[in-house]
Coordinates of C-alpha atoms in Angstrom, one line a residue:
Chain A
M1 CA 41.3 14.9 -49.0
R2 CA 39.3 11.5 -49.4
R3 CA 37.1 13.1 -52.0
L4 CA 40.8 14.2 -53.7
F5 CA 41.7 10.4 -53.1
F6 CA 38.1 9.1 -54.9
G7 CA 39.0 11.6 -57.5
V8 CA 42.5 10.4 -58.5
V9 CA 42.0 6.8 -58.0
N10 CA 38.9 7.0 -60.5
G11 CA 40.3 9.2 -62.6
F12 CA 43.4 7.1 -63.2
A13 CA 41.5 4.2 -63.4
E14 CA 39.9 6.3 -66.0
I15 CA 43.1 6.9 -68.2
W16 CA 44.2 3.1 -67.6
G17 CA 41.1 1.9 -69.1
H18 CA 41.3 3.6 -71.7
K19 CA 45.0 2.9 -72.5
L20 CA 45.4 3.4 -76.7
R21 CA 42.8 7.0 -76.5
S22 CA 45.3 8.0 -73.5
L23 CA 48.2 7.0 -75.1
L24 CA 47.0 9.1 -78.6
T25 CA 46.5 11.7 -76.2
I26 CA 49.7 11.5 -74.6
S27 CA 51.7 11.2 -77.9
C28 CA 50.2 14.7 -79.0
V29 CA 51.5 16.4 -76.1
M30 CA 54.8 14.7 -75.9
L31 CA 55.1 15.5 -79.6
G32 CA 54.4 19.3 -78.9
V33 CA 56.4 19.8 -75.8
A34 CA 59.1 17.5 -78.0
S35 CA 59.1 20.0 -80.7
M36 CA 59.0 23.2 -78.4
V37 CA 61.9 22.2 -76.6
L38 CA 63.8 21.2 -79.8
T39 CA 62.6 24.9 -81.3
T40 CA 63.9 26.6 -78.5
G41 CA 67.3 24.5 -78.0
F42 CA 67.8 25.0 -81.3
M43 CA 68.1 28.4 -81.3
E44 CA 69.9 28.9 -78.1
G45 CA 72.7 26.2 -79.4
F46 CA 73.1 28.3 -82.4
F47 CA 73.0 31.5 -80.7
K48 CA 75.5 30.6 -77.6
G49 CA 77.8 28.7 -80.4
W50 CA 77.8 32.6 -81.9
E51 CA 78.8 34.0 -78.7
V52 CA 81.6 32.0 -77.8
S53 CA 83.1 32.1 -81.5
L54 CA 82.5 36.0 -81.4
Q55 CA 84.5 36.0 -78.1
E56 CA 87.1 33.7 -79.4
Q57 CA 87.6 36.0 -81.9
G58 CA 88.0 38.9 -79.8
G59 CA 84.6 40.0 -78.0
I60 CA 83.3 43.1 -79.2
E61 CA 86.0 45.7 -78.8
K62 CA 87.7 44.5 -81.9
I63 CA 88.0 46.3 -84.5
S64 CA 89.2 45.2 -87.8
T65 CA 90.4 46.7 -90.6
T66 CA 91.4 45.2 -94.0
A67 CA 92.4 46.4 -97.5
Q68 CA 89.3 46.7 -99.9
G69 CA 88.9 47.5 -103.6
V70 CA 88.5 51.7 -103.8
K71 CA 84.7 53.0 -105.0
E72 CA 84.0 53.6 -108.3
R73 CA 85.0 57.2 -108.5
Q74 CA 87.9 57.0 -106.9
A75 CA 89.4 54.4 -109.5
P76 CA 91.4 56.4 -111.6
L77 CA 93.4 57.6 -108.0
A78 CA 93.6 54.7 -106.6
A79 CA 97.4 54.6 -107.3
V80 CA 98.0 57.5 -105.3
S81 CA 97.3 55.3 -101.7
P82 CA 100.1 53.8 -100.4
G83 CA 97.8 50.9 -99.1
L84 CA 97.1 49.7 -95.7
T85 CA 101.0 49.4 -94.6
R86 CA 102.7 49.5 -91.2
A87 CA 103.4 53.2 -90.9
D88 CA 99.0 53.4 -90.5
A89 CA 99.8 50.9 -87.5
R90 CA 102.1 53.3 -86.2
A91 CA 99.8 56.3 -87.1
I92 CA 97.1 54.7 -85.4
A93 CA 98.8 54.4 -82.8
A94 CA 100.7 57.3 -82.3
L95 CA 97.6 59.4 -83.3
V96 CA 93.9 58.1 -82.1
P97 CA 94.4 57.8 -78.1
Q98 CA 90.7 55.6 -78.4
A99 CA 92.3 52.7 -79.5
A100 CA 94.3 50.7 -76.9
L101 CA 96.2 48.3 -78.5
V102 CA 96.8 48.0 -82.7
S103 CA 98.1 44.5 -83.9
P104 CA 99.5 45.2 -87.8
E105 CA 99.3 41.2 -89.0
I106 CA 100.9 39.7 -92.2
E107 CA 99.6 37.0 -93.6
A108 CA 102.2 34.2 -95.2
T109 CA 100.4 34.0 -98.7
R110 CA 102.2 30.2 -99.7
P111 CA 103.6 29.1 -95.9
R112 CA 105.7 25.8 -96.0
L113 CA 106.7 24.7 -92.7
V114 CA 109.1 21.9 -92.4
R115 CA 110.9 20.2 -90.1
G116 CA 113.4 16.8 -91.3
G117 CA 111.1 14.8 -93.1
K118 CA 108.0 16.4 -91.7
S119 CA 105.9 19.2 -93.7
F120 CA 102.6 21.3 -92.9
E121 CA 101.4 22.8 -95.7
G122 CA 98.5 22.8 -98.5
R123 CA 94.9 24.2 -98.7
R124 CA 94.3 23.0 -95.1
G125 CA 97.2 23.8 -93.6
A126 CA 98.5 26.1 -91.0
R127 CA 98.3 29.8 -91.5
V128 CA 101.5 31.8 -90.9
L129 CA 101.1 35.3 -89.3
G130 CA 103.8 38.7 -89.0
V131 CA 102.9 39.7 -85.9
T132 CA 103.7 41.6 -82.6
N133 CA 102.4 40.7 -79.6
A134 CA 99.7 42.7 -79.9
I135 CA 97.6 40.2 -81.7
L136 CA 98.0 37.4 -78.4
E137 CA 95.7 40.1 -76.3
I138 CA 93.3 41.1 -79.1
N139 CA 92.9 37.5 -80.4
R140 CA 93.2 35.8 -77.3
Y141 CA 96.1 33.6 -77.8
E142 CA 97.9 32.6 -74.7
V143 CA 101.6 31.4 -75.2
A144 CA 101.8 28.6 -73.0
S145 CA 105.5 27.7 -72.6
G146 CA 108.4 29.6 -74.0
R147 CA 108.4 33.2 -74.7
A148 CA 106.6 36.2 -76.4
F149 CA 108.6 38.4 -79.0
S150 CA 110.8 40.5 -77.5
D151 CA 111.7 44.3 -78.8
L152 CA 114.7 42.7 -80.0
D153 CA 113.4 40.2 -82.2
L154 CA 111.3 43.1 -84.2
H155 CA 113.9 45.1 -84.2
D156 CA 116.2 42.8 -85.9
D157 CA 113.2 41.2 -87.9
A158 CA 114.9 38.1 -86.1
E159 CA 113.7 34.5 -87.2
V160 CA 112.1 33.4 -84.3
I161 CA 108.8 31.4 -84.4
I162 CA 105.7 30.7 -81.7
I163 CA 103.4 27.6 -82.9
G164 CA 100.1 26.3 -82.3
S165 CA 99.9 22.7 -80.6
K166 CA 98.7 21.2 -84.0
I167 CA 101.6 22.5 -85.7
R168 CA 103.9 21.2 -83.2
D169 CA 102.2 17.6 -83.4
R170 CA 102.7 17.3 -86.9
L171 CA 106.4 18.3 -86.9
F172 CA 107.6 17.3 -83.5
A173 CA 106.9 13.6 -82.5
L174 CA 105.6 12.5 -79.1
G175 CA 108.4 13.8 -76.4
E176 CA 110.5 15.6 -78.5
E177 CA 111.0 19.4 -77.1
P178 CA 110.4 22.2 -79.6
L179 CA 111.3 25.0 -77.9
G180 CA 114.8 26.1 -79.6
A181 CA 114.6 23.6 -82.4
F182 CA 114.3 25.3 -85.8
I183 CA 112.1 24.9 -88.1
D184 CA 111.8 25.6 -91.7
F185 CA 109.2 28.4 -92.9
N186 CA 109.4 28.4 -96.7
D187 CA 113.0 27.3 -96.6
R188 CA 114.3 29.5 -93.8
P189 CA 115.1 28.2 -90.7
F190 CA 113.2 29.9 -87.7
R191 CA 113.7 28.8 -84.0
V192 CA 110.9 28.3 -82.2
I193 CA 110.8 30.5 -79.0
G194 CA 106.9 29.7 -77.8
L195 CA 104.3 27.3 -77.8
L196 CA 100.6 28.4 -77.7
Q197 CA 98.1 26.9 -75.7
H198 CA 95.9 24.5 -77.2
Y199 CA 92.6 25.4 -77.8
E200 CA 89.7 22.9 -77.7
R201 CA 85.9 22.9 -78.0
L202 CA 84.4 19.5 -79.0
W203 CA 81.0 19.1 -80.9
G204 CA 81.4 15.1 -80.4
T205 CA 84.8 14.5 -82.1
Y206 CA 85.3 17.8 -84.3
N207 CA 87.2 20.1 -82.1
T208 CA 85.6 23.9 -83.3
L209 CA 88.9 25.5 -82.1
D210 CA 91.3 24.5 -84.4
W211 CA 91.8 26.8 -86.4
K212 CA 93.8 28.3 -83.2
N213 CA 95.9 25.3 -83.3
E214 CA 96.9 25.7 -86.6
I215 CA 98.5 29.0 -86.4
A216 CA 102.3 30.2 -86.6
F217 CA 103.5 33.8 -85.1
V218 CA 106.7 35.3 -86.2
P219 CA 107.7 39.1 -85.9
V220 CA 105.6 41.2 -88.3
T221 CA 108.8 42.8 -89.4
T222 CA 110.9 39.6 -90.4
M223 CA 107.3 38.6 -92.5
A224 CA 107.8 41.9 -94.1
T225 CA 111.4 42.2 -95.1
K226 CA 112.2 38.5 -95.1
V227 CA 109.4 36.4 -96.3
Q228 CA 106.6 38.6 -98.4
R229 CA 109.2 41.2 -99.2
S230 CA 106.3 43.5 -98.8
D231 CA 105.0 46.6 -96.2
R232 CA 101.4 45.9 -97.2
L233 CA 99.3 44.6 -94.2
S234 CA 96.9 41.8 -94.8
Y235 CA 94.7 42.8 -91.2
L236 CA 95.4 45.8 -88.9
N237 CA 93.7 45.6 -85.8
F238 CA 93.0 46.9 -83.2
K239 CA 90.6 47.4 -79.6
A240 CA 88.4 50.0 -78.5
A241 CA 90.1 50.9 -74.8
D242 CA 86.3 52.0 -73.7
I243 CA 83.4 49.6 -75.6
T244 CA 81.3 52.6 -74.6
R245 CA 83.5 54.8 -77.2
L246 CA 83.5 52.1 -79.9
R247 CA 81.7 54.5 -82.5
E248 CA 84.3 57.3 -81.5
T249 CA 87.5 55.1 -82.1
V250 CA 86.1 53.4 -85.4
D251 CA 85.3 57.1 -86.7
A252 CA 89.2 58.6 -85.8
A253 CA 90.9 55.5 -86.8
S254 CA 89.3 55.8 -89.7
N255 CA 89.9 59.5 -90.5
V256 CA 93.8 59.0 -89.7
L257 CA 93.9 56.3 -92.1
A258 CA 91.7 58.2 -94.9
Q259 CA 94.8 60.8 -94.0
Q260 CA 97.4 58.3 -94.4
H261 CA 96.0 57.0 -97.8
R262 CA 95.4 60.5 -99.0
G263 CA 91.9 60.3 -99.1
I264 CA 91.8 57.0 -100.7
I265 CA 89.5 55.3 -99.1
D266 CA 90.9 51.4 -99.9
F267 CA 90.3 50.5 -96.2
N268 CA 87.5 48.8 -94.5
V269 CA 87.4 49.3 -90.6
R270 CA 84.8 46.8 -88.8
T271 CA 83.8 46.3 -85.5
N272 CA 82.4 43.0 -84.3
E273 CA 79.3 45.2 -83.4
E274 CA 78.2 45.1 -86.5
Q275 CA 78.3 41.3 -87.0
L276 CA 76.3 41.6 -83.6
A277 CA 74.0 43.5 -85.1
S278 CA 73.3 41.5 -88.3
F279 CA 73.4 38.3 -85.8
A280 CA 70.5 40.4 -83.9
S281 CA 68.7 40.2 -87.1
T282 CA 69.2 36.9 -87.6
K283 CA 68.6 36.1 -84.1
A284 CA 65.0 37.5 -84.7
S285 CA 64.1 35.8 -88.1
F286 CA 64.9 32.8 -86.3
V287 CA 62.8 33.6 -83.2
I288 CA 60.2 34.8 -85.9
G289 CA 60.2 31.1 -87.4
G290 CA 61.0 29.4 -84.5
S291 CA 58.2 30.7 -82.6
A292 CA 56.1 30.1 -85.9
I293 CA 57.0 26.2 -85.9
A294 CA 56.7 25.8 -82.2
G295 CA 53.0 27.6 -82.3
V296 CA 52.0 25.2 -85.5
S297 CA 52.9 21.9 -83.2
L298 CA 51.1 23.8 -80.2
L299 CA 47.9 24.2 -82.8
V300 CA 48.3 20.3 -83.9
S301 CA 48.8 19.1 -80.4
G302 CA 46.1 21.0 -79.5
I303 CA 43.6 20.1 -82.0
G304 CA 44.8 16.1 -81.7
I305 CA 44.2 16.6 -77.9
M306 CA 40.5 18.2 -78.5
N307 CA 39.5 16.0 -81.0
L308 CA 40.5 12.7 -79.0
M309 CA 38.5 14.4 -75.8
L310 CA 35.5 15.0 -77.8
A311 CA 35.6 11.6 -78.8
S312 CA 36.1 10.2 -75.3
I313 CA 32.8 12.0 -74.1
N314 CA 30.7 10.4 -77.0
E315 CA 32.0 7.1 -76.1
R316 CA 31.4 8.1 -72.4
V317 CA 28.1 9.6 -72.5
R318 CA 26.3 6.6 -70.2
E319 CA 29.9 7.2 -68.2
I320 CA 28.6 10.7 -67.3
G321 CA 24.7 9.8 -66.9
I322 CA 25.3 7.2 -64.2
R323 CA 27.5 10.1 -62.6
K324 CA 25.0 12.5 -62.3
A325 CA 22.3 9.9 -61.3
V326 CA 24.1 9.6 -58.9
G327 CA 24.7 12.8 -57.4
A328 CA 27.5 14.5 -59.8
T329 CA 27.3 18.5 -60.1
P330 CA 27.8 19.7 -63.8
F331 CA 31.0 21.2 -62.0
N332 CA 32.0 17.8 -60.6
I333 CA 31.9 16.5 -64.3
F334 CA 33.8 19.5 -65.8
S335 CA 36.3 19.0 -63.1
Q336 CA 37.0 15.6 -63.6
F337 CA 37.1 15.7 -67.4
V338 CA 40.0 19.0 -66.9
A339 CA 41.7 16.5 -64.4
E340 CA 41.7 14.0 -66.8
A341 CA 43.4 16.7 -69.4
V342 CA 46.1 17.8 -66.7
T343 CA 47.1 14.1 -66.0
L344 CA 47.2 13.4 -69.6
S345 CA 49.0 16.7 -70.4
L346 CA 51.5 16.2 -67.5
L347 CA 52.3 12.9 -68.7
G348 CA 52.7 13.5 -72.2
G349 CA 54.9 16.5 -71.4
A350 CA 56.9 14.3 -69.1
A351 CA 57.2 11.9 -71.9
G352 CA 58.6 15.1 -74.5
V353 CA 60.8 16.3 -72.3
A354 CA 62.2 12.9 -72.1
V355 CA 61.9 12.3 -76.2
A356 CA 63.9 15.9 -76.5
V357 CA 66.6 14.8 -74.4
A358 CA 67.6 11.8 -76.3
L359 CA 67.2 13.9 -79.5
I360 CA 69.3 16.3 -78.4
K361 CA 71.8 13.5 -77.6
V362 CA 71.7 12.1 -80.5
L363 CA 71.6 15.4 -82.8
S364 CA 74.8 16.5 -80.6
A365 CA 76.6 13.8 -81.4
T366 CA 75.8 13.9 -85.5
L367 CA 75.1 17.9 -86.0
P368 CA 77.9 20.1 -87.8
P369 CA 79.2 22.3 -84.7
G370 CA 77.3 25.7 -84.4
S371 CA 73.9 24.3 -84.7
T372 CA 73.9 21.9 -82.1
P373 CA 70.9 22.1 -79.8
L374 CA 71.5 22.8 -76.1
L375 CA 69.8 20.9 -73.0
S376 CA 68.8 24.6 -71.8
P377 CA 66.7 24.7 -68.2
S378 CA 64.8 27.4 -70.2
A379 CA 63.9 25.8 -72.7
F380 CA 62.2 22.5 -71.3
V381 CA 60.4 25.2 -69.1
V382 CA 58.8 27.0 -72.0
G383 CA 58.4 24.0 -73.7
F384 CA 56.5 22.2 -70.9
I385 CA 54.6 24.9 -70.2
F386 CA 53.3 25.9 -72.9
S387 CA 52.2 22.2 -74.5
V388 CA 50.5 21.5 -70.8
S389 CA 48.8 24.4 -70.8
A390 CA 47.5 23.9 -74.7
G391 CA 46.7 20.4 -73.6
V392 CA 44.6 21.9 -70.4
L393 CA 42.9 24.7 -72.7
A394 CA 41.9 22.1 -75.2
G395 CA 40.4 19.9 -72.4
I396 CA 38.2 22.9 -71.5
Y397 CA 35.6 23.0 -74.2
P398 CA 34.7 18.9 -74.0
A399 CA 34.7 19.4 -70.3
I400 CA 32.3 22.1 -71.0
Q401 CA 30.3 19.8 -73.4
A402 CA 30.5 16.7 -70.7
A403 CA 29.4 19.2 -67.7
K404 CA 26.2 19.7 -69.8
L405 CA 24.8 16.8 -70.5
D406 CA 21.4 15.9 -69.6
P407 CA 21.4 13.2 -67.4
I408 CA 18.3 12.1 -68.2
E409 CA 19.0 11.6 -72.0
A410 CA 23.0 10.5 -71.3
L411 CA 21.1 7.5 -69.3
R412 CA 18.7 6.5 -72.1
Y413 CA 22.1 6.8 -74.4
E414 CA 22.8 3.4 -75.8
Chain B
M1 CA 5.0 -1.5 -39.8
P2 CA 3.2 2.2 -38.8
L3 CA 4.3 4.5 -41.2
G4 CA 6.5 6.8 -40.5
F5 CA 6.5 10.4 -41.5
E6 CA 6.1 12.2 -44.8
V7 CA 9.5 12.2 -46.8
L8 CA 7.9 13.0 -50.0
R9 CA 5.0 14.8 -51.2
L10 CA 3.7 16.3 -54.7
D11 CA 0.7 18.3 -55.1
R12 CA -0.8 19.0 -58.4
V13 CA 2.9 18.3 -60.4
G14 CA 2.7 18.7 -63.8
K15 CA 5.6 18.2 -66.8
R16 CA 5.2 19.4 -70.1
Y17 CA 7.9 19.5 -72.5
P18 CA 7.9 20.2 -76.1
M19 CA 8.3 17.0 -78.6
G20 CA 8.7 18.5 -82.4
D21 CA 5.9 21.1 -82.7
V22 CA 3.7 19.9 -80.3
I23 CA 3.5 20.0 -76.2
V24 CA 3.5 16.5 -74.2
D25 CA 1.6 16.7 -71.0
A26 CA 3.7 13.7 -69.8
L27 CA 2.3 14.0 -66.3
V28 CA -0.5 15.9 -65.1
D29 CA -1.7 17.2 -61.7
A30 CA -0.1 14.0 -60.3
S31 CA -0.4 14.5 -56.0
F32 CA 0.4 11.9 -53.7
T33 CA 2.6 11.5 -50.9
L34 CA 5.4 9.3 -50.0
S35 CA 6.1 8.2 -45.9
E36 CA 8.9 7.1 -44.5
G37 CA 9.1 3.4 -44.6
E38 CA 6.8 2.7 -47.0
A39 CA 7.1 0.4 -50.6
V40 CA 5.8 1.9 -53.8
A41 CA 5.5 0.1 -57.1
I42 CA 4.9 3.0 -59.7
L43 CA 2.6 0.7 -62.3
G44 CA 1.9 1.7 -66.3
P45 CA 2.7 0.6 -69.5
S46 CA 5.3 2.1 -71.6
G47 CA 5.0 5.9 -72.5
S48 CA 2.4 6.5 -70.0
G49 CA 4.6 9.0 -67.8
K50 CA 5.9 6.6 -65.2
S51 CA 9.4 7.4 -66.3
T52 CA 8.7 11.1 -66.0
L53 CA 7.3 10.7 -62.3
M54 CA 10.3 8.9 -61.4
H55 CA 12.8 11.6 -62.6
L56 CA 10.8 14.0 -60.8
L57 CA 11.0 11.6 -57.7
G58 CA 14.2 11.3 -57.9
F59 CA 15.4 14.9 -58.6
L60 CA 16.9 13.8 -62.4
D61 CA 14.1 16.7 -63.5
S62 CA 12.0 19.3 -62.3
P63 CA 8.6 19.8 -62.5
S64 CA 7.0 22.6 -65.0
S65 CA 3.8 23.4 -62.9
G66 CA 3.1 22.3 -59.1
E67 CA 5.3 21.7 -56.2
I68 CA 7.4 18.8 -54.4
F69 CA 8.2 19.0 -51.1
F70 CA 10.8 16.9 -49.7
E71 CA 10.9 16.5 -45.7
N72 CA 8.1 19.0 -45.7
R73 CA 10.8 21.6 -47.8
P74 CA 9.0 23.2 -51.5
V75 CA 12.2 21.8 -53.4
A76 CA 10.6 23.1 -57.1
S77 CA 13.2 25.6 -57.5
L78 CA 16.5 24.0 -57.3
N79 CA 19.1 24.5 -60.3
E80 CA 21.1 21.6 -61.5
S81 CA 23.8 21.5 -58.7
Q82 CA 21.3 21.5 -56.1
R83 CA 19.2 19.0 -57.0
A84 CA 22.5 16.9 -57.6
R85 CA 23.7 17.8 -54.1
V86 CA 20.1 16.2 -53.1
R87 CA 20.5 13.0 -55.3
A88 CA 24.6 12.2 -54.0
E89 CA 22.7 12.6 -50.1
K90 CA 19.1 11.8 -49.7
I91 CA 18.3 9.3 -53.0
G92 CA 19.4 5.9 -54.0
F93 CA 19.1 4.9 -57.8
V94 CA 18.7 1.3 -59.0
F95 CA 18.3 1.1 -63.0
Q96 CA 17.1 -2.2 -65.3
A97 CA 20.7 -2.2 -66.8
F98 CA 22.4 -2.0 -63.5
N99 CA 24.4 1.2 -64.9
L100 CA 28.2 -0.1 -63.2
L101 CA 31.3 1.6 -64.3
P102 CA 32.6 -1.4 -66.4
R103 CA 36.2 0.3 -65.9
L104 CA 35.8 0.6 -61.9
S105 CA 36.0 -2.4 -59.1
V106 CA 32.7 -3.1 -57.3
R107 CA 34.2 -1.9 -54.3
A108 CA 34.9 1.9 -56.4
N109 CA 31.2 1.6 -58.1
V110 CA 29.9 1.5 -54.4
A111 CA 32.0 4.5 -53.2
L112 CA 31.1 6.5 -56.3
P113 CA 28.2 8.1 -54.9
L114 CA 30.3 8.7 -51.5
A115 CA 32.6 10.7 -53.7
Y116 CA 29.8 13.3 -54.7
H117 CA 28.5 14.2 -51.3
G118 CA 28.6 17.7 -50.4
S119 CA 30.3 16.3 -47.1
P120 CA 31.9 12.8 -47.2
P121 CA 31.1 10.9 -44.2
D122 CA 34.1 10.1 -42.1
D123 CA 33.1 6.3 -41.9
A124 CA 32.7 5.9 -46.0
E125 CA 34.8 3.0 -45.5
D126 CA 32.9 1.0 -43.5
R127 CA 29.6 2.1 -45.4
V128 CA 31.1 0.6 -48.5
D129 CA 31.6 -2.2 -46.6
R130 CA 27.9 -2.8 -44.7
A131 CA 26.5 -2.1 -48.1
L132 CA 28.2 -4.8 -49.9
D133 CA 27.9 -7.1 -47.1
L134 CA 23.9 -6.4 -47.0
V135 CA 23.4 -7.3 -50.6
G136 CA 26.0 -10.0 -50.1
M137 CA 29.1 -9.2 -52.7
T138 CA 31.8 -8.3 -49.9
N139 CA 33.8 -11.5 -51.2
R140 CA 33.6 -9.8 -55.0
A141 CA 34.5 -6.3 -54.0
H142 CA 37.5 -6.4 -56.1
H143 CA 35.8 -7.8 -58.9
K144 CA 35.2 -5.3 -62.4
P145 CA 31.7 -5.8 -62.9
G146 CA 32.1 -7.8 -66.4
E147 CA 32.9 -10.6 -64.3
L148 CA 29.6 -11.0 -62.7
S149 CA 26.4 -12.5 -63.2
G150 CA 23.0 -10.0 -64.0
G151 CA 21.7 -10.9 -60.4
Q152 CA 25.3 -9.7 -59.1
R153 CA 26.0 -6.6 -60.7
Q154 CA 22.1 -5.5 -60.3
R155 CA 22.8 -6.3 -56.3
V156 CA 26.6 -4.2 -57.1
A157 CA 23.8 -1.0 -58.2
I158 CA 21.6 -1.9 -55.0
A159 CA 24.8 -1.3 -52.6
R160 CA 25.7 1.6 -54.6
A161 CA 22.4 3.3 -54.0
L162 CA 22.3 2.3 -50.4
V163 CA 25.8 4.1 -49.2
N164 CA 24.7 7.1 -48.5
E165 CA 21.8 6.2 -46.7
P166 CA 19.1 7.4 -48.9
R167 CA 15.9 8.7 -47.4
I168 CA 14.4 6.5 -50.9
L169 CA 15.7 3.7 -52.7
L170 CA 14.3 4.4 -56.7
A171 CA 14.1 1.6 -58.7
D172 CA 13.5 1.8 -62.3
E173 CA 12.3 -1.5 -63.9
P174 CA 15.1 -3.4 -61.6
T175 CA 14.4 -7.2 -62.5
G176 CA 13.8 -6.2 -66.3
N177 CA 17.1 -7.7 -67.6
L178 CA 16.9 -10.6 -65.1
D179 CA 15.9 -14.0 -65.3
T180 CA 12.7 -15.1 -63.3
K181 CA 14.5 -17.0 -60.6
T182 CA 16.8 -14.1 -60.1
A183 CA 14.3 -11.6 -60.1
A184 CA 12.5 -13.2 -57.5
A185 CA 15.7 -13.0 -55.3
I186 CA 16.4 -9.4 -56.0
L187 CA 12.9 -8.8 -54.8
D188 CA 13.4 -10.3 -52.0
L189 CA 16.0 -8.0 -51.1
F190 CA 13.7 -5.0 -51.9
K191 CA 11.7 -6.4 -49.6
E192 CA 14.4 -7.0 -46.5
L193 CA 15.6 -3.6 -47.0
N194 CA 11.7 -2.1 -46.3
R195 CA 11.5 -4.4 -43.3
L196 CA 14.9 -2.9 -42.5
G197 CA 13.0 0.4 -42.8
R198 CA 14.2 1.6 -46.0
T199 CA 11.2 3.6 -48.4
I200 CA 11.3 2.2 -51.5
V201 CA 9.6 3.4 -54.9
V202 CA 10.1 0.5 -57.7
V203 CA 8.8 1.6 -61.4
T204 CA 7.4 -1.1 -63.3
H205 CA 5.5 -2.1 -65.9
S206 CA 4.3 -5.6 -64.8
P207 CA 1.7 -6.3 -62.3
E208 CA 3.3 -9.2 -60.9
I209 CA 6.7 -7.3 -59.8
A210 CA 3.8 -4.3 -58.4
A211 CA 1.9 -6.8 -56.5
H212 CA 4.8 -7.5 -54.5
F213 CA 4.3 -4.4 -53.2
R214 CA 2.4 -3.1 -50.2
R215 CA 1.2 0.1 -52.5
Q216 CA 0.6 0.9 -56.2
L217 CA 0.4 3.8 -57.9
H218 CA -1.1 3.6 -61.5
V219 CA -0.2 5.9 -64.4
R220 CA -1.7 6.2 -67.4
D221 CA -1.4 8.6 -70.1
G222 CA 0.3 11.0 -67.3
L223 CA -2.2 10.3 -64.7
V224 CA -1.4 8.9 -61.7
T225 CA -4.1 7.2 -59.4
E226 CA -4.2 5.0 -56.3
G227 CA -3.5 1.9 -56.9
G228 CA -5.1 1.1 -53.4
F229 CA -2.5 -1.2 -50.5
A230 CA -2.4 -4.5 -51.1

């Protein structure tokens, strides 16, 4: 115990005695840890952001169908197909038992929402979709007040509308009651029957879920007959009843659609699973790239530490000679130098974590959403362990050199 | 003062090492005995082999031939770690250049050998105090070596050599870096320590300094001869 105490006190005296050299060593480890933590944090932030956005788009059980151009060999026959219509939605609901919910969606081409003197339109304006209640569950919308569509609304092509929070804020003054009020949608008055929940996920001051607030729903029937005057669907989304049978659900739906379209493949059935797969490959390249960056920074900090330790030994040959003369064994000298490397690495590691925290705080406020690094515990553990071990490993070779010094030669050294 | 038991005995000890292409005999068939309580000067010009002899006596080196007995046990074959342990527990070194660690306080310098003791004594703190008191440096315990005069530094070095209560105190030109007056004071300190029973070996090139010691060993061209008892 006493010996340990002497060792620690002497070690700190040495570290304190060589402030500049110690500071440089600590900086090496600090940069190593900080870059490891930041790289890992960036990757985790990216992965997490992607996961959240996938969830908000309906999760991996969602299957989306969109119209697409036909292949060249079918081009002459393309006109034979009726295209993606509400009939397809009915067909899937009737013929594909694996599909749990079917959501036919028609998007207004040029939506314009007006109330009193206030309007909401333009390129970054609201989207208005003709839908059924299925979209609420598939795309995760919640009606906060008022009600969803009734069967009657759909049957009668009723002129009713459910609006998102941003549309309410734009068209209604504070304290005005939107429910029951009328909004002109493309010059036709629609009665507000429901208000969607306000969605918010902030990165700094930017709300990455604003797109869910800038949306309005009308019955799909109303949209088809009175606004777009076409039965063509913009999207046909449905949900797999059993996630383990996702593939089978997609195949069954594709068959039904091909039948409906008279064999013309002018549609594309996609699952988020494909997004998941493409994400996995992106993730892999991120991990490889990130590891390479972290590896290089580790190597650089390791070389820096080793260099400084070797320089320190040259400077301290005489000290080593003195210690050996008064009875230090080679192992004593070796452990002294390794202990110094460990102490410096730990100090550097702690400083690196502090720097990484500060940088992540700053970057979170300035970087665009989706790429903001996360303060994840695993990033800290990984960064800390790797850099500190690099510091210790880099200290071992110089420590061996120090232990091997001949005390007689070392004492003669000037 | 009657001489005590044998501490160290050299039996035809030789040391040779290569220097470039030639083999140098630094020490040839040295045989003598050091007894407890002796004060011995090893006298010789530079290059005579006295440093080699001192390294062998201090377990910094192993002989090429012959046998060294420490406390009647043959120790020639000790490895480096074992020799280090003997140095930590049984030998005290005093150098011409003092060789204090500049970053450590006087107290920490004196305590240094105890850190390398096989079983650190429980009274380590008391030993440091006693050693500092013996050399009259108690009031400077918290100074750094750089803040001390040459004579004071050598006193600290002597305290460090005494802290492990060694069987032999080995001093290599201990007054070489000191002015005449300070050197005399240090020599007086060695004599006082010897009077208290400490076995002392001083290596020097100066006959005047050697004259302060009861027994002299002359080293010339690697040969050790008894210089007689003063």
